Amino acid sequence: MKNRLAFPRIRLDLTRWQASGQQFLAYSRFLLPASVLLVFLTVIAVGWFTQPDSYVRGYAPEQPIPYSHRLHAGTLRIPCQYCHSGAALSRQAGIPSVQKCMNCHSLTKTDSPHIRKLASLIASGEPMKWKRVHNLPDYAYFDHRPHVTAGILCQTCHGEIQTMEVVSQHMSMRMANCLGCHREPKDALPADSGIKRGPEHCNACHR
Amino acid sequence: MDDPIFIKNEGQHSLRYRSLKEWIGQTQGDPAATGSFDEFSPAAFDPVGMPVETLSRRRFLSLLSASATLALGTSACSRIDRETIVPYTRRPEEIIPGVANYYASTFREGLITQGVLVKTREGRPIHVEGNPEHPLGMGKTSLRSVADLLGLYDPDRLRGPSRAGTRTTWEEAGREIVRTLRTARDSRSAVLLLTDAVVSPTQNALIQDLKNTLPNLHHAAWEPAAPHAEMSATKALFGEAVLGRMRLDRADVIVAFEADFLGSEGNDAALIRDFAARRSISGPADTMNRLWVFEGRMSLTGANADHRIPVRPSRIAPLIFALAGHLNQKLGVALPTGLNAQSLSPFALEAVVADSAIEPALLRSLCDDLKRAGRSALAIAGPALTQEAHTACQLLNAMLGAEGYAVDASMSLPVRDLLTYAGIQDLFEEAAAGKFAVAVFWGTNPAYSCPQASVWKAAAAKIPFKIRIGLYEDETALDCGWRLPEHHWLEAWGDFECSADVLSLRQPAMGAIHNTRQGEDILLSWLRGLGTNTRQTYLEYIKARWEREVYPAGSLVPFPAYWNAALHDGVVLREAKPRPGRNPRPEALTEALERSAAALKKAPASIELVLHPAASVYDGRYANNGWLAELPDPVTKATWGNPLLLSVSDAARLQLKDEDQVRITAGSASLDVPVIIQPGQAPGVASLSLGYGRSAGNVAAGVGNNAYVLAETSAAAPLICAIARIERTGGRRPVPRTQDHFRMEGRDLARTRTLSEFAHDVAHSDTGKGHELQSLIPPQQFPEHRWGMAIDLSACIGCSACVIACQSENSIPVVGPERIIEGREMHWIRVDRYYEGDPANPKVIHQPVTCQHCENAPCEIVCPVNATTHSPDGLNQMSYNRCVGTRYCSNNCPYKVRRFNFFDYTSMKKQPENLAFNPEVTVRPRGVMEKCTFCIQRIDDGRQRANSEGRRLRDGEILPACAVACPAQAIVFGDLNDPRSKVAAASRLGRGYHMLEDLGVKPAVTYLADISNPVSGKGKA
């Protein structure tokens, strides 16, 4: 007996390893599919939560002066293009200059702190920094002119602004919104419009 | 309607070459040497053989930082990024945000003025075009006026007054300077006022007022590139320096003697327009003008000649006299009264022919041509030549009757005195003797352009009080104590006399960006400080003078309304009595003949060096302009520097190759320059551009060499000097050139015929074009508009104004010399230049190449992300936001018109350069492909405007920037679907063809073949 084990033999206890290896292999079957699933879910989640529909629609930032469209455009029925006069003339409809506000407010409600702020801006020449609600990426060159010329109401894209105390974004203004209407204008165009659809080629908006 | 003639240059196109490398390969039958792949041969990559003097990385970054990089990366990507939106507080009533306003103004360079329209957006200029109301320019302007927009926004401009490096205030500067001037007046010390050429009558009046207040004021004007010799010749011949206007619209035969009137020396868009109008024909029955050019260096004008004869500049004056003699003796053209025919006898045609190796039959043809044209002939001599040469040229014009018709001085005004090269030398020697107590340097840059730096230094050292009024802290400013920054012309007021009957106004298109003052306002403040009762501002000064002297007496319109109308148009026409016809003084003629005969006896130098203003940076004033620094020279296609051009025979004799560095010595000065072998250069003639080698300005510093040092101030022709020695210094200096880029391997691209060949083709109506190419792809439908372009190679002279206009309109970045060497220039439109024939005197063809907007575009089908598509109105569209930078489209493009942003050329924000961007065009980041869009922003804007106004588009209402800028009207743009449009008519012309037609890509650009007009039977010279 003694002779058989003359030299201590290093015996790799493979059985133990084999057992944990098998356990490892057992888990590893799920490793790849699990990670693929995880990446996929991450992509889906990121894609879901960064869709403009989810965070852009309803965006209603607080403005430095609580200007109410409900009062001015709704009750007082001031036409949109009185203030946003660029709509028919330029790519940008524009925000009215402080001077435009003072057209009326040099006489009306002059005691209000907000109007006094406007008056001080006129005097000092400092700019009025509104919070921008509707914004498109720089590579999309939207032009208001054809839409206004075609007779499309401002409310079609901007919602019922004349009911809003604080302007909120009604349409997420993704390319799908634009293209969908261009393909099927439905009620967007007035009844007597001769236009069938809008342009669908890239250059219409992208340069 | 013509049957389309298939104009092909059978067998000729194999002789067409872009560079001598290509020519050598072709003639030696070694295709490997010509192929564009020779730059990929192992030798090219041999690190040992790589050029030593490359630009360092730091240098490149500093180049990037200047006008090269227009700032503002877009921050468009994040939709969560919420911004403020800021309207005007008080909106100026003429500004509608998003709509451009145009203001008429005037650009001045040397003696030339151009009427311009400045396109502004939200109160800042973004583009410059010609003013259609201007009777001389008629809507065309020079390319440098377009490029100088960048000078307005140059970050290297001085931003406030300083004294010896420390900032100061205008009040402080005014006080000190007025005190010094008062002291000078009281002590009767001389005050020097050195300015640019004065072409403004009101500025002249102001200087006169200053002279009245400061009796010892000495005013001199220094323009290094001005036609000094022509002025002195004219003065001697006619009594006053009244330069006749070149009426190229009236000229049937034009002979130019070392005169680059189409290129760097003229750069008056009106000349190009009038010349090209007589070359663009619709059928062989039309008449064309004929251009003969005698010159030493290969200039742009020579490149457009019907007959070009290389001849040394020193032999030009005798040549012209010989022509005059021949006209008189053999063809019976009378000499001017008082001139003895004997005095022409030393100049025999045979002697000239022997001397310069010119074919005598050619000269006789020229004389026949000139006699036949009579008063419709026009002889032009270049500014670099001697006074005798100019006198000879005037003699020719007088003999032919052109004086008074093709040379029209009836409405010209005398040119106010300008310093010659000898004159400025004398002035500075006087200064070095202590003559002046105070010196004011306004605009002009003598520290750079005065040939002998030592003379300047000595003068500057002896003037105790020096003031610099200028835009930059340039070479002159560094030697001056007071540096007063002035307005850029786009921020300034002014008026100019273009001729006796045309006054042109300048108005600011923008408020001052920096704390600068208009130069004239600075002078007015001194006048007031010295006690003179004068206006508060220069604007009031101009208005007062206009009310006194220009406003028509008895006008029903009150002056303020008149003034506003004048500003609106930018130009005012008034009644002026035409000058009477003039006859040359025989004494002046005789004297010139005698001097010329004496000069004949002198042996010419072995190599004559012609110095000339660069086509891009002119005399150096635009050296800091990135667009101009990168503009390929129209003939050499070199950028970022001034190589020495040698003729083929001289280079062979001296055993020099392209880009070898040599040291040239002329007189006492020497320069180390790289060599370029220039086909067409006359043997014994070398040439070098002025305007480089500046030391001030981030873009200009270290680019090229200052060639002014070689000018011989006391010579009869200072800008033509004798090279004493050319020696190799060893090493190579790379010259960034675009001539070999986007080569198309000898295919038949730029077609040319002579007029007689064209007539023959039409008569024998070879409709080889008849066969329609079969295509697998169904033809596209273009229901509404189909935008197309026609480029007339007959009209195109190759000036590259289109390149600059495109760069300005589309915010195309400047990439720097290293990228140019790699072939990565970003110009969306390029002007290819081809040589044809013997390199000793080849024919030159220019061809502007834009994106061809192919109907079956090879680029569209290979884009993996569909970033480039075809629009229903015929454009190949580019969506930058989709592009991922595969570059497959560029690979597939047969015309190689696509440009890739290999680096972020526009990322470095450097105020105020970002103001030059066009808000209607995307600023492209790195990794994105770009190309000509036919100015989609203009097409869209035009369409929407017509739509809003409820009307159809008019032909010519929408024009891309290149078409507007082209002074030759070579680019025609419009709706191919409209049969009455100009472009549809041009596309149907017999001369029309498409490039690479056999590929079946159906380009929207039609080229009209170049028709040349040599004397029948002579072919091309």
Coordinates of C-alpha atoms in Angstrom, one line a residue, chain B residues 541-996:
Chain B
Y541 CA -20.2 116.7 -44.7
I542 CA -21.1 114.7 -47.7
K543 CA -24.7 115.8 -47.6
A544 CA -23.7 119.4 -47.4
R545 CA -21.3 119.1 -50.4
W546 CA -24.0 117.3 -52.3
E547 CA -26.6 119.9 -51.6
R548 CA -24.1 122.5 -52.8
E549 CA -22.6 120.9 -55.8
V550 CA -24.6 117.8 -56.9
Y551 CA -28.2 118.5 -56.1
P552 CA -29.7 119.9 -59.3
A553 CA -30.6 123.5 -59.0
G554 CA -34.3 124.2 -59.4
S555 CA -35.2 120.6 -58.6
L556 CA -38.8 120.1 -57.5
V557 CA -37.8 117.4 -55.1
P558 CA -36.6 118.6 -51.7
F559 CA -33.0 117.6 -50.9
P560 CA -33.7 115.1 -48.2
A561 CA -36.0 113.1 -50.6
Y562 CA -33.4 113.5 -53.3
W563 CA -30.7 112.2 -51.0
N564 CA -32.7 109.2 -49.9
A565 CA -33.5 108.3 -53.5
A566 CA -29.8 108.6 -54.4
L567 CA -28.9 106.3 -51.5
H568 CA -31.5 103.9 -52.5
D569 CA -30.2 103.6 -56.0
G570 CA -26.6 103.9 -55.0
V571 CA -25.9 105.8 -58.1
V572 CA -26.7 109.2 -59.6
L573 CA -26.4 110.2 -63.2
R574 CA -25.9 113.8 -64.1
E575 CA -25.4 115.9 -67.1
A576 CA -21.7 116.3 -68.0
K577 CA -20.2 117.9 -71.0
P578 CA -18.2 115.3 -72.9
R579 CA -14.5 116.0 -73.3
P580 CA -13.5 117.0 -76.8
G581 CA -11.7 114.5 -79.0
R582 CA -8.0 114.6 -78.3
N583 CA -5.0 114.3 -80.5
P584 CA -1.6 113.1 -79.3
R585 CA 1.2 115.6 -79.2
P586 CA 3.8 114.8 -81.8
E587 CA 6.6 115.9 -79.5
A588 CA 5.7 113.3 -76.9
L589 CA 5.5 110.7 -79.6
T590 CA 8.8 111.6 -81.0
E591 CA 10.4 111.5 -77.6
A592 CA 9.0 108.1 -76.8
L593 CA 10.2 106.8 -80.2
E594 CA 13.7 108.1 -79.5
R595 CA 13.8 106.6 -76.1
S596 CA 12.6 103.3 -77.4
A597 CA 15.1 103.2 -80.2
A598 CA 17.8 103.8 -77.6
A599 CA 16.5 101.0 -75.4
L600 CA 16.6 98.7 -78.5
K601 CA 20.3 98.8 -78.4
K602 CA 20.5 97.4 -74.9
A603 CA 20.6 93.6 -74.7
P604 CA 17.8 92.2 -72.7
A605 CA 18.4 90.5 -69.4
S606 CA 18.7 86.7 -69.5
I607 CA 15.5 86.4 -67.5
E608 CA 13.0 89.2 -67.1
L609 CA 10.8 89.0 -64.0
V610 CA 7.3 90.4 -64.2
L611 CA 5.8 91.3 -60.9
H612 CA 2.0 91.6 -61.0
P613 CA -0.8 91.9 -58.4
A614 CA -2.2 88.5 -57.5
A615 CA -5.6 87.6 -58.9
S616 CA -6.8 86.8 -55.4
V617 CA -5.1 89.1 -52.9
Y618 CA -4.4 91.9 -55.3
D619 CA -1.6 94.1 -54.0
G620 CA -1.6 92.5 -50.6
R621 CA -4.5 94.3 -48.9
Y622 CA -6.6 91.1 -48.9
A623 CA -3.8 88.8 -47.7
N624 CA -5.7 88.1 -44.5
N625 CA -8.8 87.0 -46.3
G626 CA -9.1 83.2 -46.1
W627 CA -11.4 82.9 -49.1
L628 CA -9.0 84.8 -51.3
A629 CA -5.9 83.1 -49.9
E630 CA -7.5 79.8 -50.8
L631 CA -8.9 80.8 -54.2
P632 CA -6.9 78.9 -56.9
D633 CA -5.2 81.3 -59.2
P634 CA -7.1 81.2 -62.5
V635 CA -4.1 80.2 -64.5
T636 CA -1.7 78.3 -62.2
K637 CA -4.3 77.0 -59.8
A638 CA -1.9 77.7 -57.0
T639 CA -3.2 78.6 -53.6
W640 CA -1.8 79.9 -50.4
G641 CA 1.3 81.6 -51.8
N642 CA 3.1 82.9 -54.8
P643 CA 5.4 80.5 -56.7
L644 CA 7.9 81.7 -59.3
L645 CA 6.6 80.9 -62.7
L646 CA 9.3 79.9 -65.2
S647 CA 8.9 79.0 -68.9
V648 CA 9.3 75.4 -70.0
S649 CA 12.6 76.1 -71.8
D650 CA 14.1 78.1 -69.0
A651 CA 13.3 75.4 -66.5
A652 CA 14.8 72.8 -68.7
R653 CA 17.9 74.9 -69.1
L654 CA 18.3 75.6 -65.4
Q655 CA 17.3 72.0 -64.6
L656 CA 14.5 73.0 -62.3
K657 CA 11.4 71.0 -61.5
D658 CA 8.1 72.0 -60.0
E659 CA 8.3 72.9 -56.4
D660 CA 12.1 73.2 -56.3
Q661 CA 13.1 76.0 -54.0
V662 CA 15.3 78.6 -55.6
R663 CA 16.8 81.9 -54.6
I664 CA 16.3 84.7 -57.1
T665 CA 18.4 87.8 -57.0
A666 CA 17.4 91.0 -58.7
G667 CA 19.3 94.1 -58.0
S668 CA 20.3 94.0 -54.4
A669 CA 17.4 91.9 -53.2
S670 CA 16.8 88.2 -53.2
L671 CA 14.0 85.9 -52.4
D672 CA 13.6 82.2 -51.7
V673 CA 10.6 81.0 -53.7
P674 CA 9.3 77.7 -55.0
V675 CA 9.3 77.2 -58.8
I676 CA 6.4 76.3 -61.0
I677 CA 6.9 75.6 -64.6
Q678 CA 4.2 77.4 -66.5
P679 CA 3.2 76.4 -70.0
G680 CA 3.0 79.4 -72.3
Q681 CA 5.4 81.5 -70.4
A682 CA 7.7 83.2 -72.9
P683 CA 11.4 82.0 -72.8
G684 CA 13.4 84.4 -70.8
V685 CA 10.4 85.6 -68.8
A686 CA 9.6 84.7 -65.2
S687 CA 6.7 86.0 -63.1
L688 CA 5.8 86.4 -59.5
S689 CA 2.6 87.6 -57.8
L690 CA 2.7 90.6 -55.5
G691 CA 0.6 90.6 -52.4
Y692 CA 2.0 87.7 -50.4
G693 CA 4.7 87.5 -47.7
R694 CA 2.8 89.7 -45.3
S695 CA 3.8 89.5 -41.7
A696 CA 0.6 90.7 -40.0
G697 CA -2.7 88.9 -39.7
N698 CA -3.3 85.3 -38.7
V699 CA -4.2 84.1 -42.1
A700 CA -1.7 86.2 -44.0
A701 CA 1.4 85.8 -41.9
G702 CA 4.0 83.5 -43.4
V703 CA 2.1 82.8 -46.6
G704 CA 4.2 83.2 -49.7
N705 CA 6.9 85.8 -50.2
N706 CA 7.0 89.6 -50.4
A707 CA 7.8 90.2 -54.1
Y708 CA 7.8 94.0 -53.7
V709 CA 11.4 93.8 -52.5
L710 CA 12.4 92.9 -56.1
A711 CA 10.9 95.9 -57.7
E712 CA 13.4 98.3 -59.3
T713 CA 12.3 101.7 -58.1
S714 CA 14.4 103.7 -60.4
A715 CA 13.8 101.7 -63.5
A716 CA 11.4 102.8 -66.3
A717 CA 9.3 99.8 -65.5
P718 CA 9.7 99.1 -61.8
L719 CA 7.6 96.0 -61.9
I720 CA 9.7 94.3 -64.6
C721 CA 13.1 93.6 -63.3
A722 CA 16.1 91.7 -64.5
I723 CA 16.9 88.6 -62.6
A724 CA 20.6 88.5 -62.0
R725 CA 20.7 85.0 -60.6
I726 CA 18.5 82.0 -60.0
E727 CA 20.1 79.3 -57.9
R728 CA 18.7 76.2 -56.3
T729 CA 18.8 76.3 -52.6
G730 CA 18.0 72.6 -52.3
G731 CA 14.9 71.2 -50.9
R732 CA 11.4 71.5 -52.1
R733 CA 8.6 73.7 -51.1
P734 CA 5.2 72.3 -51.7
V735 CA 2.9 74.6 -53.7
P736 CA -0.7 73.7 -52.9
R737 CA -2.4 73.5 -56.3
T738 CA -5.8 72.3 -57.3
Q739 CA -4.9 71.7 -61.0
D740 CA -4.5 68.0 -60.7
H741 CA -7.5 67.4 -58.4
F742 CA -10.5 65.7 -59.7
R743 CA -8.8 65.0 -63.0
M744 CA -10.9 63.2 -65.5
E745 CA -8.3 61.2 -67.3
G746 CA -8.3 62.8 -70.7
R747 CA -12.0 62.5 -71.4
D748 CA -13.7 64.9 -73.7
L749 CA -15.0 67.4 -71.2
A750 CA -14.2 70.9 -72.2
R751 CA -15.0 71.2 -75.9
T752 CA -13.7 73.9 -78.1
R753 CA -13.9 74.7 -81.8
T754 CA -12.8 77.5 -83.9
L755 CA -15.4 79.7 -85.5
S756 CA -14.7 78.3 -89.0
E757 CA -14.8 74.7 -87.7
F758 CA -18.1 75.4 -86.0
A759 CA -19.5 76.9 -89.2
H760 CA -18.4 73.8 -91.0
D761 CA -20.0 71.5 -88.5
V762 CA -23.3 73.4 -88.7
A763 CA -23.2 73.3 -92.5
H764 CA -22.6 69.6 -92.5
S765 CA -25.0 69.1 -89.6
D766 CA -23.4 66.1 -88.0
T767 CA -26.2 64.9 -85.7
G768 CA -24.1 62.2 -84.1
K769 CA -25.9 63.2 -81.0
G770 CA -29.1 61.7 -82.4
H771 CA -28.9 58.3 -80.7
E772 CA -30.8 58.1 -77.5
L773 CA -29.2 56.2 -74.7
Q774 CA -31.2 53.3 -73.6
S775 CA -31.8 53.2 -69.8
L776 CA -33.1 50.6 -67.5
I777 CA -34.3 53.4 -65.3
P778 CA -37.6 54.9 -66.2
P779 CA -37.3 58.7 -66.9
Q780 CA -38.2 60.9 -64.0
Q781 CA -41.2 63.1 -64.1
F782 CA -40.8 66.8 -63.4
P783 CA -44.4 68.0 -63.2
E784 CA -43.8 71.6 -62.2
H785 CA -40.3 73.1 -62.5
R786 CA -37.2 71.5 -63.7
W787 CA -34.2 73.5 -62.7
G788 CA -31.3 73.4 -65.0
M789 CA -28.2 75.4 -65.9
A790 CA -26.3 76.2 -69.0
I791 CA -22.6 77.2 -68.8
D792 CA -21.2 79.0 -71.8
L793 CA -17.5 78.1 -72.1
S794 CA -17.2 80.8 -74.8
A795 CA -18.2 83.5 -72.3
C796 CA -16.4 82.0 -69.3
I797 CA -13.0 83.5 -69.0
G798 CA -12.0 81.6 -65.9
C799 CA -11.9 84.5 -63.4
S800 CA -13.4 82.4 -60.5
A801 CA -15.9 85.0 -59.3
C802 CA -18.4 82.2 -59.2
V803 CA -16.2 80.3 -56.7
I804 CA -16.1 83.2 -54.3
A805 CA -19.7 84.0 -54.6
C806 CA -20.6 80.4 -53.9
Q807 CA -18.3 80.4 -50.9
S808 CA -19.9 83.5 -49.5
E809 CA -23.5 82.4 -50.1
N810 CA -23.1 78.8 -48.8
S811 CA -20.7 79.4 -45.9
I812 CA -18.1 77.1 -47.5
P813 CA -15.2 76.6 -45.1
V814 CA -11.5 77.4 -45.8
V815 CA -9.4 74.4 -45.2
G816 CA -5.8 75.6 -45.4
P817 CA -2.8 74.6 -47.5
E818 CA -2.2 71.2 -46.1
R819 CA -5.7 70.0 -46.9
I820 CA -5.4 71.6 -50.4
I821 CA -2.3 69.5 -51.1
E822 CA -4.3 66.5 -50.1
G823 CA -7.0 67.4 -52.6
R824 CA -9.6 68.3 -49.9
E825 CA -10.6 71.8 -50.9
M826 CA -14.2 72.5 -50.2
H827 CA -15.3 74.7 -53.1
W828 CA -18.6 73.5 -54.5
I829 CA -17.9 75.0 -57.8
R830 CA -14.5 74.7 -59.3
V831 CA -13.0 76.1 -62.4
D832 CA -11.0 73.5 -64.2
R833 CA -8.3 74.7 -66.5
Y834 CA -7.0 72.7 -69.4
Y835 CA -4.1 73.2 -71.7
E836 CA -4.1 72.0 -75.3
G837 CA -1.2 71.7 -77.5
D838 CA 2.5 72.5 -77.3
P839 CA 3.4 73.6 -73.7
A840 CA 5.5 76.4 -75.2
N841 CA 2.3 78.2 -76.1
P842 CA -0.8 76.1 -75.4
K843 CA -4.4 77.0 -75.8
V844 CA -6.2 77.3 -72.5
I845 CA -9.7 76.3 -71.7
H846 CA -11.6 77.1 -68.5
Q847 CA -14.6 75.1 -67.4
P848 CA -16.6 75.7 -64.3
V849 CA -17.9 72.5 -62.8
T850 CA -20.7 72.3 -60.4
C851 CA -22.8 69.4 -59.3
Q852 CA -24.5 68.3 -62.5
H853 CA -27.7 67.4 -60.7
C854 CA -28.0 64.3 -62.8
E855 CA -31.4 62.8 -63.4
N856 CA -30.0 59.3 -63.0
A857 CA -27.5 60.4 -60.4
P858 CA -25.0 57.7 -59.6
C859 CA -24.6 59.2 -56.1
E860 CA -28.2 58.7 -55.1
I861 CA -28.4 55.0 -55.6
V862 CA -25.4 54.2 -53.5
C863 CA -26.1 56.1 -50.4
P864 CA -26.8 53.5 -47.6
V865 CA -28.9 56.0 -45.6
N866 CA -30.7 57.7 -48.4
A867 CA -29.2 61.1 -47.5
T868 CA -29.1 62.1 -51.1
T869 CA -32.2 61.9 -53.3
H870 CA -33.8 63.5 -56.3
S871 CA -36.4 66.2 -56.0
P872 CA -39.4 66.5 -58.3
D873 CA -38.0 69.7 -59.6
G874 CA -34.8 68.3 -60.9
L875 CA -32.4 68.9 -58.0
N876 CA -30.1 66.3 -56.4
Q877 CA -30.9 67.0 -52.8
M878 CA -28.5 66.6 -49.9
S879 CA -29.9 66.0 -46.4
Y880 CA -26.9 66.6 -44.1
N881 CA -28.7 65.3 -41.1
R882 CA -28.9 61.8 -42.5
C883 CA -25.4 61.6 -43.9
V884 CA -23.2 59.2 -42.0
G885 CA -20.1 59.9 -44.0
T886 CA -19.7 56.7 -46.0
R887 CA -18.4 58.7 -48.9
Y888 CA -19.7 56.2 -51.4
C889 CA -21.5 59.0 -53.2
S890 CA -18.3 60.9 -53.8
N891 CA -16.7 57.7 -55.0
N892 CA -19.5 57.2 -57.5
C893 CA -19.7 60.7 -58.8
P894 CA -18.2 60.8 -62.3
Y895 CA -17.6 64.5 -62.1
K896 CA -16.1 64.5 -58.6
V897 CA -18.1 67.4 -57.4
R898 CA -18.9 66.2 -53.9
R899 CA -16.9 67.5 -50.9
F900 CA -16.5 65.8 -47.6
N901 CA -15.9 67.5 -44.3
F902 CA -13.0 65.5 -43.2
F903 CA -12.5 67.7 -40.2
D904 CA -14.6 70.1 -38.2
Y905 CA -13.7 73.1 -40.3
T906 CA -16.3 75.3 -38.7
S907 CA -16.2 74.3 -35.1
M908 CA -13.9 77.0 -33.6
K909 CA -16.0 79.8 -32.5
K910 CA -14.3 83.0 -33.2
Q911 CA -16.5 86.0 -33.0
P912 CA -17.4 87.9 -35.1
E913 CA -16.7 85.6 -38.0
N914 CA -19.9 83.6 -37.4
L915 CA -21.8 86.6 -38.4
A916 CA -20.8 86.0 -42.0
F917 CA -22.8 82.7 -42.2
N918 CA -25.9 82.6 -44.3
P919 CA -28.8 81.8 -42.0
E920 CA -30.6 80.0 -44.7
V921 CA -27.8 77.4 -45.2
T922 CA -26.9 74.7 -42.8
V923 CA -23.4 74.9 -41.4
R924 CA -22.0 71.4 -42.0
P925 CA -20.2 69.6 -39.2
R926 CA -17.5 67.0 -39.6
G927 CA -18.4 63.8 -41.3
V928 CA -20.9 65.1 -43.7
M929 CA -20.9 65.3 -47.4
E930 CA -21.8 68.5 -49.1
K931 CA -22.1 69.8 -52.7
C932 CA -23.6 72.4 -54.9
T933 CA -27.4 72.6 -54.3
F934 CA -28.2 75.1 -57.1
C935 CA -28.7 77.5 -54.2
I936 CA -31.8 75.7 -53.0
Q937 CA -32.3 78.4 -50.4
R938 CA -32.8 80.9 -53.2
I939 CA -35.0 78.6 -55.2
D940 CA -37.2 78.0 -52.2
D941 CA -37.3 81.7 -51.2
G942 CA -38.2 82.7 -54.8
R943 CA -40.9 80.1 -55.1
Q944 CA -42.5 81.1 -51.8
R945 CA -42.4 84.7 -52.6
A946 CA -44.1 84.1 -55.9
N947 CA -46.6 81.9 -54.2
S948 CA -47.4 84.4 -51.5
E949 CA -47.9 87.1 -54.2
G950 CA -50.1 84.7 -56.1
R951 CA -48.2 84.8 -59.3
R952 CA -46.0 82.6 -61.4
L953 CA -42.2 82.7 -61.3
R954 CA -40.5 84.9 -63.9
D955 CA -37.5 83.6 -65.8
G956 CA -34.4 85.0 -64.2
E957 CA -36.1 85.7 -60.9
I958 CA -34.3 82.9 -59.2
L959 CA -30.6 82.8 -59.8
P960 CA -27.9 81.0 -57.8
A961 CA -25.0 83.0 -56.4
C962 CA -22.6 81.9 -59.2
A963 CA -25.0 83.0 -61.9
V964 CA -25.4 86.4 -60.3
A965 CA -21.7 86.9 -59.7
C966 CA -20.4 85.8 -63.1
P967 CA -19.4 89.0 -64.8
A968 CA -19.3 87.2 -68.2
Q969 CA -22.9 86.0 -67.8
A970 CA -21.6 82.6 -68.6
I971 CA -23.9 80.8 -66.2
V972 CA -27.5 80.7 -67.1
F973 CA -30.0 79.2 -64.7
G974 CA -33.7 78.6 -64.9
D975 CA -36.6 76.3 -65.5
L976 CA -36.0 73.8 -68.3
N977 CA -39.7 73.1 -68.3
D978 CA -40.4 76.6 -69.5
P979 CA -39.7 76.6 -73.2
R980 CA -39.2 80.4 -73.2
S981 CA -36.7 80.5 -70.5
K982 CA -33.1 81.5 -71.3
V983 CA -31.7 78.2 -70.0
A984 CA -34.0 76.2 -72.2
A985 CA -33.0 78.2 -75.2
A986 CA -29.3 77.8 -74.3
S987 CA -29.7 74.1 -73.9
R988 CA -31.0 73.7 -77.4
L989 CA -28.2 75.6 -79.0
G990 CA -26.0 73.6 -81.4
R991 CA -23.0 74.3 -79.2
G992 CA -24.6 72.5 -76.3
Y993 CA -23.4 69.2 -74.9
H994 CA -23.4 67.4 -71.6
M995 CA -20.2 66.2 -69.9
L996 CA -19.7 62.5 -70.0

